[in-house]
JSON list of C-alpha atoms in Angstrom, two decimals:
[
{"chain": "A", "resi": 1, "resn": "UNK", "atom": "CA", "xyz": [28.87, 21.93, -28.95]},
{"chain": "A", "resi": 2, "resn": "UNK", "atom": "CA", "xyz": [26.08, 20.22, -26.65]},
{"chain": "A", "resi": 3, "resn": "UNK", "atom": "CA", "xyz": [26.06, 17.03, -27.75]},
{"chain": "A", "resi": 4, "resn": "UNK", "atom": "CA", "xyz": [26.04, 13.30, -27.53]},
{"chain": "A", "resi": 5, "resn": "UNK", "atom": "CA", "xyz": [27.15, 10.49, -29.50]},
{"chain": "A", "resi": 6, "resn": "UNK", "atom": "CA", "xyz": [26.68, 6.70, -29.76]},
{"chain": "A", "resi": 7, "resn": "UNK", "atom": "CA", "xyz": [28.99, 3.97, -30.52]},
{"chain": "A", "resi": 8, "resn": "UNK", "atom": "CA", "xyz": [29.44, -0.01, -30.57]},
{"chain": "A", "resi": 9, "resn": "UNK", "atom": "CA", "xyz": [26.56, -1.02, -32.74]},
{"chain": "A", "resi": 10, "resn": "UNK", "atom": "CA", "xyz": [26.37, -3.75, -34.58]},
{"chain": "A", "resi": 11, "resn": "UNK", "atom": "CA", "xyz": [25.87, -7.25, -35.91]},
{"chain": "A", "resi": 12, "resn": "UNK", "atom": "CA", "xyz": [25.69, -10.25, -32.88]},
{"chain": "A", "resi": 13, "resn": "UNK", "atom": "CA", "xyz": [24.45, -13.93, -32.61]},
{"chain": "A", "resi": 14, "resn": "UNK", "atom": "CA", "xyz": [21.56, -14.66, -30.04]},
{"chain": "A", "resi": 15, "resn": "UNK", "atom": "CA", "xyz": [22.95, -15.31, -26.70]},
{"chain": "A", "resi": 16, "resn": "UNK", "atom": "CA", "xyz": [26.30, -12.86, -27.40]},
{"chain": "A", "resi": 17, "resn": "UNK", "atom": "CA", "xyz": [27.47, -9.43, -26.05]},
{"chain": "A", "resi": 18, "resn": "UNK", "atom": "CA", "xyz": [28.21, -6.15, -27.52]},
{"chain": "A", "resi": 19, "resn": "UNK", "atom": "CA", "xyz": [28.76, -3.03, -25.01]},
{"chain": "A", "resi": 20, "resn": "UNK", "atom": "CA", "xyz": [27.49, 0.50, -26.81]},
{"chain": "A", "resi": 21, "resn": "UNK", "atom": "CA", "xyz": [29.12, 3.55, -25.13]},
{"chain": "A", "resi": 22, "resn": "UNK", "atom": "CA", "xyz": [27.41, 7.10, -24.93]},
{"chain": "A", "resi": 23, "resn": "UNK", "atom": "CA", "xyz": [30.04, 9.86, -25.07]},
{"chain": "A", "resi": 24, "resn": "UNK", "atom": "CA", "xyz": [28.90, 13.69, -24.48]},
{"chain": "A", "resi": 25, "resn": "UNK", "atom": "CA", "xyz": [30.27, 16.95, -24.51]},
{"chain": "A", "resi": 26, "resn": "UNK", "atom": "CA", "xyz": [29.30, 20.48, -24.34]},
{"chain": "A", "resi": 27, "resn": "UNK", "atom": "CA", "xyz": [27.93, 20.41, -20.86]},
{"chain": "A", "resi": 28, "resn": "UNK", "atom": "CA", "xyz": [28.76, 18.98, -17.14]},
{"chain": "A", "resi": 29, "resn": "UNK", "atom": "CA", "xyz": [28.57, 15.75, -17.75]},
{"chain": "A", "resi": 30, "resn": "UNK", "atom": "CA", "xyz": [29.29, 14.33, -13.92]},
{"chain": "A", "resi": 31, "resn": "UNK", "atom": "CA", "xyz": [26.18, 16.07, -12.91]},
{"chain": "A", "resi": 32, "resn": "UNK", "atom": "CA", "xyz": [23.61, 14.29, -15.05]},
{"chain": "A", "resi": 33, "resn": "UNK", "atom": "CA", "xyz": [21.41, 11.27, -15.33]},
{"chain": "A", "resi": 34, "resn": "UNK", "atom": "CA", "xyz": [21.72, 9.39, -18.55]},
{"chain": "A", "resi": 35, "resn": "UNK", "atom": "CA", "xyz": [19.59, 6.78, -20.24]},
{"chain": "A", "resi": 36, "resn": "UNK", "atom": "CA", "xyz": [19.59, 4.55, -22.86]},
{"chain": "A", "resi": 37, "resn": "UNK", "atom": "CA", "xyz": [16.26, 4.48, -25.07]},
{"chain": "A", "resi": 38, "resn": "UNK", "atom": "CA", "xyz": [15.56, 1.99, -27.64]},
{"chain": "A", "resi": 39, "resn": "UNK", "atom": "CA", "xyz": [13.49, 1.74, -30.94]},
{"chain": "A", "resi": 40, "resn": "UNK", "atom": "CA", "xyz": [13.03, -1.44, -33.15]},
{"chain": "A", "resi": 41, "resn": "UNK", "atom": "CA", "xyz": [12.37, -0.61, -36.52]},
{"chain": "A", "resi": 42, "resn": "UNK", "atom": "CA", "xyz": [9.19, 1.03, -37.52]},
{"chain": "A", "resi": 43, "resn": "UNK", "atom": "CA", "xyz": [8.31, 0.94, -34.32]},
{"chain": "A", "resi": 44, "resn": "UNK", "atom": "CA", "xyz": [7.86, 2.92, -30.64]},
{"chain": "A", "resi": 45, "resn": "UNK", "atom": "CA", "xyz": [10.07, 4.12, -28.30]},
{"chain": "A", "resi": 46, "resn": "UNK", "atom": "CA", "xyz": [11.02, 2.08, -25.11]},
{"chain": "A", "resi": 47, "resn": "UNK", "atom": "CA", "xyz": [12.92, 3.05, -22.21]},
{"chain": "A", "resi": 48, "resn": "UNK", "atom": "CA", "xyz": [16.27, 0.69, -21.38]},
{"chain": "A", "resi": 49, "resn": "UNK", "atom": "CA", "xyz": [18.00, 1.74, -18.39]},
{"chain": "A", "resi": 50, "resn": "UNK", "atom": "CA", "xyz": [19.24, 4.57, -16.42]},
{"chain": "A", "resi": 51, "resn": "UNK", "atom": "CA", "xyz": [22.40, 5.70, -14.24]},
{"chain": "A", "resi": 52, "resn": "UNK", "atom": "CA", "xyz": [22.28, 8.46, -12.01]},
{"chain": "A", "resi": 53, "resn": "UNK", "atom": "CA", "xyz": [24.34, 10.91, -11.32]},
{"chain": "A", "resi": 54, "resn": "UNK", "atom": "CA", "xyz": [25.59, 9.40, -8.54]},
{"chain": "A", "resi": 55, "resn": "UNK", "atom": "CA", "xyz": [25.81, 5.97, -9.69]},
{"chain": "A", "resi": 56, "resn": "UNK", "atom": "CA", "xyz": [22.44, 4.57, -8.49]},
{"chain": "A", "resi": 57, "resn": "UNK", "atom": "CA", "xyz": [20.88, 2.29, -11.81]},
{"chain": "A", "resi": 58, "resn": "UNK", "atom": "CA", "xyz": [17.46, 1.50, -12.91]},
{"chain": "A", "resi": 59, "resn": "UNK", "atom": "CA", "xyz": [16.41, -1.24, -15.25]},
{"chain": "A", "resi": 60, "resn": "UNK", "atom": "CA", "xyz": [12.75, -2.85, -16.91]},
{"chain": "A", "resi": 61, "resn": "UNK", "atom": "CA", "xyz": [12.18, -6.23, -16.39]},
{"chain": "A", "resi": 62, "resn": "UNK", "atom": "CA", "xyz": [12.75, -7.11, -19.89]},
{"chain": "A", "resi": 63, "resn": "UNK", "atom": "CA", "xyz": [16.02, -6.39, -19.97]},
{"chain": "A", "resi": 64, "resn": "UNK", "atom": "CA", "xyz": [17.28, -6.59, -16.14]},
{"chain": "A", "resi": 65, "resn": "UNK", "atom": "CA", "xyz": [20.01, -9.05, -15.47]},
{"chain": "A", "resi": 66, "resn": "UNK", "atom": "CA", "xyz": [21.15, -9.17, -18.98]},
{"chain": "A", "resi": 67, "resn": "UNK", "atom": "CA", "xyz": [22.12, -5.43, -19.54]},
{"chain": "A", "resi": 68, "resn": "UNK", "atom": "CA", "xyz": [24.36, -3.38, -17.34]},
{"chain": "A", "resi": 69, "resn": "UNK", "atom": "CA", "xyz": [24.38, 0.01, -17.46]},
{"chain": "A", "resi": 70, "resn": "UNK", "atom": "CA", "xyz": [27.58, 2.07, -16.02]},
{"chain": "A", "resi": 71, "resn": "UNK", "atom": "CA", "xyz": [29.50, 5.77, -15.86]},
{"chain": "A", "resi": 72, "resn": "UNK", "atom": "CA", "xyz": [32.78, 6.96, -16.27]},
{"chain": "A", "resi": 73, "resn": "UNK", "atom": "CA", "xyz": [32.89, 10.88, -15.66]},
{"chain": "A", "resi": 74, "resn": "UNK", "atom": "CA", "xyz": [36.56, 11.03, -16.17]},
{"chain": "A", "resi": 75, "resn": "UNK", "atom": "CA", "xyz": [36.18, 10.97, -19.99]},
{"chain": "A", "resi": 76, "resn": "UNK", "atom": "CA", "xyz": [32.63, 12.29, -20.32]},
{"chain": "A", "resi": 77, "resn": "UNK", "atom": "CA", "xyz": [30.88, 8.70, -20.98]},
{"chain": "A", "resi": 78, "resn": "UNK", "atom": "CA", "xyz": [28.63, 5.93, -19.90]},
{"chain": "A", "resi": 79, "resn": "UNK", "atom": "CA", "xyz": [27.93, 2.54, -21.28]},
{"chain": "A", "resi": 80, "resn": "UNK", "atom": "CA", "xyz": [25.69, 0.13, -21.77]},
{"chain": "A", "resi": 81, "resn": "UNK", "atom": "CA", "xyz": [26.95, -3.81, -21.31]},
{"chain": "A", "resi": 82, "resn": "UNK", "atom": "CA", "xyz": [24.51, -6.07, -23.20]},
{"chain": "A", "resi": 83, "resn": "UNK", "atom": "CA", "xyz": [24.55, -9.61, -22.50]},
{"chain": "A", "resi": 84, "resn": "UNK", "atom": "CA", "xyz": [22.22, -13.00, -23.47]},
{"chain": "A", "resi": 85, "resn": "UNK", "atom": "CA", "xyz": [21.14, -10.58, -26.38]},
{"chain": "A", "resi": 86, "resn": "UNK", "atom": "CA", "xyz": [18.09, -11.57, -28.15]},
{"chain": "A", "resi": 87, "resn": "UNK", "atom": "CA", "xyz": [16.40, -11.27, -31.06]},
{"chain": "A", "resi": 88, "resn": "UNK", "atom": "CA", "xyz": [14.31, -8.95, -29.68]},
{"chain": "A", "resi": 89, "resn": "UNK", "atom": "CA", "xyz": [16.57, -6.83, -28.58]},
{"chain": "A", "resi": 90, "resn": "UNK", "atom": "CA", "xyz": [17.31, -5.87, -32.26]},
{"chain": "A", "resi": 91, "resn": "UNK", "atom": "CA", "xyz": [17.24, -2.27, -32.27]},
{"chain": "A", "resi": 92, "resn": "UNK", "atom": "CA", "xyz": [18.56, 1.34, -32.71]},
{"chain": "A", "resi": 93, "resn": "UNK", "atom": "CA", "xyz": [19.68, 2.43, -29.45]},
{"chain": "A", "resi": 94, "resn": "UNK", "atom": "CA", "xyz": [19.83, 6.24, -28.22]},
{"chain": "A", "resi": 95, "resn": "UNK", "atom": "CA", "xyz": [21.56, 7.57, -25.29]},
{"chain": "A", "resi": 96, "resn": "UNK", "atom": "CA", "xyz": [19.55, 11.07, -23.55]},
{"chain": "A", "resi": 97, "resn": "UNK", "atom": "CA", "xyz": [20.10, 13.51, -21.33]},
{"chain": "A", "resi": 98, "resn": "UNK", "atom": "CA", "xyz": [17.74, 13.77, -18.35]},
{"chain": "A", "resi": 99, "resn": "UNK", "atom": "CA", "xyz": [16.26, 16.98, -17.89]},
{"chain": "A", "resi": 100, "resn": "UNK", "atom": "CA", "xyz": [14.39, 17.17, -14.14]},
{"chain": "A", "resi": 101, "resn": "UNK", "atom": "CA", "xyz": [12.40, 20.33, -14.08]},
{"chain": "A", "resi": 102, "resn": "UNK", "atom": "CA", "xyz": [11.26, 19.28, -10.31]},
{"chain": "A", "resi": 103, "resn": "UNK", "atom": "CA", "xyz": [7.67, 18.49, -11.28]},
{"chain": "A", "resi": 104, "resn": "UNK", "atom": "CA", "xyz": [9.26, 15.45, -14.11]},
{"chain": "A", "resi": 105, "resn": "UNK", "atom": "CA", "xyz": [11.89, 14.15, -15.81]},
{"chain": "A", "resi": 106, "resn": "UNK", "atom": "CA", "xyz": [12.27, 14.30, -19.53]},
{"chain": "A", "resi": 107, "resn": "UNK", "atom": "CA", "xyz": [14.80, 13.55, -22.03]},
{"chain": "A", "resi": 108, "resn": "UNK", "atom": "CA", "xyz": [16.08, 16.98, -23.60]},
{"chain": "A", "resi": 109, "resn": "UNK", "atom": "CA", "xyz": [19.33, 16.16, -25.74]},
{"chain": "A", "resi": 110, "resn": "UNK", "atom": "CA", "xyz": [19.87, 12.62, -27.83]},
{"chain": "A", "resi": 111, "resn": "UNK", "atom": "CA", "xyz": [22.42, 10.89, -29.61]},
{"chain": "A", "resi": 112, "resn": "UNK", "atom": "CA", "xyz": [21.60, 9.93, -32.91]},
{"chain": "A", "resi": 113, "resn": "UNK", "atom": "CA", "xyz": [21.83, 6.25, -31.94]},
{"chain": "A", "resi": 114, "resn": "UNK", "atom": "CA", "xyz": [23.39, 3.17, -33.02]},
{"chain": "A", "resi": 115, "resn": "UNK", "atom": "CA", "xyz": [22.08, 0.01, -34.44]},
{"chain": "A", "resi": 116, "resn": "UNK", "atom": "CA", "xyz": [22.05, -3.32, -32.64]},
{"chain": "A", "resi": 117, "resn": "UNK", "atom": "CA", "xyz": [20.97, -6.18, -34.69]},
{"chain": "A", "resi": 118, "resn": "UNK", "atom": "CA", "xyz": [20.90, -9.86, -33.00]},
{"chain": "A", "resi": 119, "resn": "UNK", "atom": "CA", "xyz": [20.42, -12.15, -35.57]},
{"chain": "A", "resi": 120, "resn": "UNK", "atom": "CA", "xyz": [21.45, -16.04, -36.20]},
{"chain": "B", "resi": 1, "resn": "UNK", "atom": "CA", "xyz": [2.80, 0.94, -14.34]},
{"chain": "B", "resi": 2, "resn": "UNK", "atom": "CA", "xyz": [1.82, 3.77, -16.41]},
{"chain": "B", "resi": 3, "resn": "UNK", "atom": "CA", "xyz": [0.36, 3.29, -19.75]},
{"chain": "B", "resi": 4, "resn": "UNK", "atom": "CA", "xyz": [-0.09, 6.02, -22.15]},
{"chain": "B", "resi": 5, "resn": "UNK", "atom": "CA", "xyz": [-2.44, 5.58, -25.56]},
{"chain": "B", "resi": 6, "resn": "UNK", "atom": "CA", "xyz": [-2.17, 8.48, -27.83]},
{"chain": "B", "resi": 7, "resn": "UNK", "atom": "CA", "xyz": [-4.68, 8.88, -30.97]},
{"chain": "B", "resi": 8, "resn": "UNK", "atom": "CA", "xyz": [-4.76, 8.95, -33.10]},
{"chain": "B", "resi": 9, "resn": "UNK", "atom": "CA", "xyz": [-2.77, 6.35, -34.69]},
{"chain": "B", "resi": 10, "resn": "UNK", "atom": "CA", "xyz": [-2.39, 8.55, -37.65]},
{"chain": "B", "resi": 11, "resn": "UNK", "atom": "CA", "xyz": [-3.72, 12.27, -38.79]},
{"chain": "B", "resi": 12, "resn": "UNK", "atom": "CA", "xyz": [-3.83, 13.29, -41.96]},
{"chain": "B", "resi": 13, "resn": "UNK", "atom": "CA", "xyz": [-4.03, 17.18, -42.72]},
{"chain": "B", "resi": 14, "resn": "UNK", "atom": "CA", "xyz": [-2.87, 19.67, -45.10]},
{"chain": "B", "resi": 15, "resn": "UNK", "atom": "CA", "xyz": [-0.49, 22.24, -44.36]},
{"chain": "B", "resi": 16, "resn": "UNK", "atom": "CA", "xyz": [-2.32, 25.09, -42.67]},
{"chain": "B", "resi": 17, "resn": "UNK", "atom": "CA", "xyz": [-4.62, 23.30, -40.50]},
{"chain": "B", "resi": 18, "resn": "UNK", "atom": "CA", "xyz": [-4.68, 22.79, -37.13]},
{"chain": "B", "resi": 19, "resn": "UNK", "atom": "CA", "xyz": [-3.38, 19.54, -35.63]},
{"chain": "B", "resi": 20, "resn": "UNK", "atom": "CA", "xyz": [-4.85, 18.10, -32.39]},
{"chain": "B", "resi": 21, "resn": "UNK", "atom": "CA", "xyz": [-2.80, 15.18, -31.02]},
{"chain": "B", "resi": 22, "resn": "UNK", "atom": "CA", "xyz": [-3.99, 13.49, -27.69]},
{"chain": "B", "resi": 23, "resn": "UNK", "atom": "CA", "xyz": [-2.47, 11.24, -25.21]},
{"chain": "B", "resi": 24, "resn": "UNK", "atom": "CA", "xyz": [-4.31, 9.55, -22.39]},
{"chain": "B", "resi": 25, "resn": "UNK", "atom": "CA", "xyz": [-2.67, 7.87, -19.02]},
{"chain": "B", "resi": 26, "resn": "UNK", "atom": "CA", "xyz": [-3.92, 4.87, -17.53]},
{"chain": "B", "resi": 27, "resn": "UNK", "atom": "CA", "xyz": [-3.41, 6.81, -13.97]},
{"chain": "B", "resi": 28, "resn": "UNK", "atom": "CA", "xyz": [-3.25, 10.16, -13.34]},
{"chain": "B", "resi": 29, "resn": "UNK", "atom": "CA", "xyz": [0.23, 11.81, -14.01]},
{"chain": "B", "resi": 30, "resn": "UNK", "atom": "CA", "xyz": [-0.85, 14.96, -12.92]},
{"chain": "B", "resi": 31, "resn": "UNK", "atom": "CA", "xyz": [1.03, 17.43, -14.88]},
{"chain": "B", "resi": 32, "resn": "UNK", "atom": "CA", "xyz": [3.95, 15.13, -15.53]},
{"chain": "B", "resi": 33, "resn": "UNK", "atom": "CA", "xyz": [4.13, 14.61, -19.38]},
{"chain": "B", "resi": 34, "resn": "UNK", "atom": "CA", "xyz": [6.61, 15.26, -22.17]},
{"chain": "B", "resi": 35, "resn": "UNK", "atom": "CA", "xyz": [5.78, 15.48, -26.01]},
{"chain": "B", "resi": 36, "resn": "UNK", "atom": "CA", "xyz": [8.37, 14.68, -28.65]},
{"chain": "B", "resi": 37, "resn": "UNK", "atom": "CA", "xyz": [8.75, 14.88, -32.76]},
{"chain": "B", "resi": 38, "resn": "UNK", "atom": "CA", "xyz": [10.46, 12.41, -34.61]},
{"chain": "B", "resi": 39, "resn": "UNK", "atom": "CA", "xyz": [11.35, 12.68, -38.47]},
{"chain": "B", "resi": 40, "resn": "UNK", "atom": "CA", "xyz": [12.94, 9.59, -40.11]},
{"chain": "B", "resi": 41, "resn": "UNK", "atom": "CA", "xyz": [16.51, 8.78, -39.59]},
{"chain": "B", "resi": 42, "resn": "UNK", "atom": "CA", "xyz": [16.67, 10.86, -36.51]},
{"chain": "B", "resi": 43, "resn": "UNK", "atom": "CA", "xyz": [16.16, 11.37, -32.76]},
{"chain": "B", "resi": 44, "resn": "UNK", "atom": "CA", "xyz": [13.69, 12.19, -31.03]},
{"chain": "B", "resi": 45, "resn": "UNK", "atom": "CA", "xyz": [13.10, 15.88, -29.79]},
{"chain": "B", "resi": 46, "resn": "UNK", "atom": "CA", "xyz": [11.71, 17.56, -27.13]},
{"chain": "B", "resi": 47, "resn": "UNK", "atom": "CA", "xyz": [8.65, 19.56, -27.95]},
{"chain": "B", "resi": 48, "resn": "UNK", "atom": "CA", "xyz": [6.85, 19.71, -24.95]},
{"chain": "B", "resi": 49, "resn": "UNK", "atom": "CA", "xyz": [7.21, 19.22, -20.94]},
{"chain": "B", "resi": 50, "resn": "UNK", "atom": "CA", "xyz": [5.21, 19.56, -17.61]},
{"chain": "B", "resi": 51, "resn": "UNK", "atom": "CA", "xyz": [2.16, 19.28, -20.00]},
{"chain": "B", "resi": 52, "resn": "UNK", "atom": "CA", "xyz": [2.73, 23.24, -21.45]},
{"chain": "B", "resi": 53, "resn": "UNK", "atom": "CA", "xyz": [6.08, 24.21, -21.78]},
{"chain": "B", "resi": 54, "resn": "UNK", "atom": "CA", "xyz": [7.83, 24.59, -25.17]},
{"chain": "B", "resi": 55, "resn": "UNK", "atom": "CA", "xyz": [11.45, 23.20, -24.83]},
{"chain": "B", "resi": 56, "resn": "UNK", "atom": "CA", "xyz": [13.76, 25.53, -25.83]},
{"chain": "B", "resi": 57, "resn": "UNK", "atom": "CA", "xyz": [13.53, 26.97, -29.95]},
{"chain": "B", "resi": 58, "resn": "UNK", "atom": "CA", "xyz": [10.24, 25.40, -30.09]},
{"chain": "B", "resi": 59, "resn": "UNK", "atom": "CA", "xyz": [7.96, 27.50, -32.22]},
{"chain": "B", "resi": 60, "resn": "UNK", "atom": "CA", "xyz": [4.87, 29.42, -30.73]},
{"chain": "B", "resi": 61, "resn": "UNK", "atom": "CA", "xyz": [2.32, 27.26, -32.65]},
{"chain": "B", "resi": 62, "resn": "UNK", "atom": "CA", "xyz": [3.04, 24.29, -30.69]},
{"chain": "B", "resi": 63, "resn": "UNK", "atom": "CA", "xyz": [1.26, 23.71, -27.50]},
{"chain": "B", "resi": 64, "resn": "UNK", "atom": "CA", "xyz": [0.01, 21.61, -24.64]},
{"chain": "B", "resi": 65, "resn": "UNK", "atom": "CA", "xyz": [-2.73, 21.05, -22.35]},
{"chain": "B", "resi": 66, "resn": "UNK", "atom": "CA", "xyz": [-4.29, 19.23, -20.06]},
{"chain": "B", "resi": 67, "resn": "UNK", "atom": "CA", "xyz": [-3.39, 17.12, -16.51]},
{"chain": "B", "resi": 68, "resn": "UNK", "atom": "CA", "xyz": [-4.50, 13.96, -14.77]},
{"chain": "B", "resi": 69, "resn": "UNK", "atom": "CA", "xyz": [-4.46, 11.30, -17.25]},
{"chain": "B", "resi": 70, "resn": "UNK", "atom": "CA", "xyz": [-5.90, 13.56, -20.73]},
{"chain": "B", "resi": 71, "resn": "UNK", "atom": "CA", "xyz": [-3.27, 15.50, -22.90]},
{"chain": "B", "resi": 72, "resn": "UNK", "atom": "CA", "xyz": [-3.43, 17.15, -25.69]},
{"chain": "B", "resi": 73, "resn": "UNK", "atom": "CA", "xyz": [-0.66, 19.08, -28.07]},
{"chain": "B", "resi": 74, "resn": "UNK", "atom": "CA", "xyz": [-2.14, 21.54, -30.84]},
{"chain": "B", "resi": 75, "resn": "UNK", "atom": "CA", "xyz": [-0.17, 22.40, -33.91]},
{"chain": "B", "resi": 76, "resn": "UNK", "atom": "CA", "xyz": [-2.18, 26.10, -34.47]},
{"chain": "B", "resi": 77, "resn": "UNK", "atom": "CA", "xyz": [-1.24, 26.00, -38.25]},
{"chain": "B", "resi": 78, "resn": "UNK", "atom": "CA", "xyz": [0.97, 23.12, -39.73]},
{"chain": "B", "resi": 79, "resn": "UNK", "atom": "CA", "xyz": [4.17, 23.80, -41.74]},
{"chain": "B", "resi": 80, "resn": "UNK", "atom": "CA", "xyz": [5.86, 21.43, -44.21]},
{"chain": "B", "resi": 81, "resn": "UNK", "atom": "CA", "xyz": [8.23, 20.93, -42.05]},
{"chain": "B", "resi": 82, "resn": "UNK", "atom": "CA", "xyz": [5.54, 19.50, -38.83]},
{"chain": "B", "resi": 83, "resn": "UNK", "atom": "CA", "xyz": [4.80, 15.80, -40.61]},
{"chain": "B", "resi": 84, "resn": "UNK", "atom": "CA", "xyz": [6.51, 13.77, -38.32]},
{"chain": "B", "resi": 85, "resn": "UNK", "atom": "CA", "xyz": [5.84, 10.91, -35.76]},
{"chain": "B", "resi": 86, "resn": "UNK", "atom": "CA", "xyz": [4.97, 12.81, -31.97]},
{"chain": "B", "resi": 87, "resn": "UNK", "atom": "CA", "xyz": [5.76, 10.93, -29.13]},
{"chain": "B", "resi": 88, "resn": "UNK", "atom": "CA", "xyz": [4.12, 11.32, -25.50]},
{"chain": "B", "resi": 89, "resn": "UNK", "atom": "CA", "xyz": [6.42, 10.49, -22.54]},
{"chain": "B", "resi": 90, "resn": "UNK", "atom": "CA", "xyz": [5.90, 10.59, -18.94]},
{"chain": "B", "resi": 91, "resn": "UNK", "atom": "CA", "xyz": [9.23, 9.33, -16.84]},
{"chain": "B", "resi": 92, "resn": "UNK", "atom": "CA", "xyz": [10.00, 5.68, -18.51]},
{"chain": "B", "resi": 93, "resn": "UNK", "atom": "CA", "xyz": [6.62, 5.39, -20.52]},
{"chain": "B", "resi": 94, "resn": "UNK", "atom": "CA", "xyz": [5.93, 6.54, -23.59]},
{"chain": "B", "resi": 95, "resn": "UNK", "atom": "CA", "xyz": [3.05, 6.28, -25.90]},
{"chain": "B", "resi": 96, "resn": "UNK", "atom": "CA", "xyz": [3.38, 4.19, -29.15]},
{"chain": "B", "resi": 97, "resn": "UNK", "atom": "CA", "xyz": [3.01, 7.15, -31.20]},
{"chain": "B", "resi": 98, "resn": "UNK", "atom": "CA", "xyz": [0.91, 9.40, -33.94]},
{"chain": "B", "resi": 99, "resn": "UNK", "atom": "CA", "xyz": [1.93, 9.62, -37.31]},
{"chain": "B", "resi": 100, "resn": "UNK", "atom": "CA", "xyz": [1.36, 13.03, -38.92]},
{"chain": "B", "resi": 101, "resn": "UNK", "atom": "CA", "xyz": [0.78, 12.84, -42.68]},
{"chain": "B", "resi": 102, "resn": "UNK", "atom": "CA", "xyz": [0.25, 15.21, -45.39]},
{"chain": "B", "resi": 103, "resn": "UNK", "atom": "CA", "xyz": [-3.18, 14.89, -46.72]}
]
């Protein structure tokens, strides 16, 4: 089955670190970019990082230098590393499949996400 | 950066009608945009990309139009199961959203 599937939610203190991991299976995995998506609650959709299928990352200001985003095609998974967490960064956290159709780039397959909640 | 403002915020209609859901783009992203449903407690899904192109399973009554920096997706005749939150997305933007309620 095509799929992909979120772990390493949970509950952290502003300022600490939790690292989610994304694994997927049902398709060839190595030759994908990934991306992590986020959505606070009751609210939009915004866009968290990237990792080509290469290796080559992409970040938003609001979370670059405190997140790291990374691969490991060996077992089928990527990560994200979340560090200095915030309150604001309180979230539910979906990892996507990139789908390039050579005009754009969509996300065509999600996990059904984890919760991150920073909170004192 | 690219902005995208959908409206409206919220649409109310009864099963049966048509649904007409629009996104705009603060710069033209030519044909470059990406329409999702979301139902509570679940992902996103792809509806919708390059503007007109049903993603795969997607039912005939869903469709886009439009290029530059005005989109629309039409709903020809809502089913129960089409009340749901619809997304607009081009690359790492996407709009805040347009809640679809039964009226």
């Amino acid at each position: 089955e095509v799929q992909l599937v979120e772990s390493g939610g949970g509950l952290v203190q502003p300022g600490g670190s939790l690292r989610l991991s994304c694994a997927a299976s049902g398709f060839s995995f190595s030759t994908y970019d990934m991306h992590w998506v986020r959505q606070s609650t009751g609210k939009g959709l915004e866009w968290v990082s990237a990792i080509g299928a290469a290796g080559q990352t992409y970040y938003p200001d609001s979370v670059k230098g405190r997140f790291t985003i990374s691969r490991e095609n060996a077992k089928n998974s990527f990560f994200l590393q979340m560090d200095s967490l915030r309150v604001g960064d309180t979230a539910v956290y979906y990892c996507a499949r990139e789908f390039d159709t050579g005009v754009g780039w969509y996300f065509d397959l999600w996990g059904r996400g984890t919760l991150v909640t920073v909170s004192p | 950066e690219i902005v995208l403002t959908q409206s409206p915020d919220t649409l109310s209609l009864s099963p049966g009608e048509r649904a007409t859901l629009s996104c705009r783009a603060s710069q033209s992203v030519s044909s470059h945009l990406a329409w999702y449903q979301q139902k509570p407690g679940q992902a996103p899904r792809l509806l919708m990309y390059d503007t007109s192109s049903r993603a795969t399973g997607i039912p005939a009554r869903f469709s886009g139009s439009g290029s530059g920096t005005d989109f629309t997706l039409t709903i020809s005749s809502l089913e129960p199961e089409d009340f749901a939150v619809y997304y607009c997305q081009r690359h790492r933007a996407f709009g805040q959203g347009t809640r679809l309620e039964i009226k």
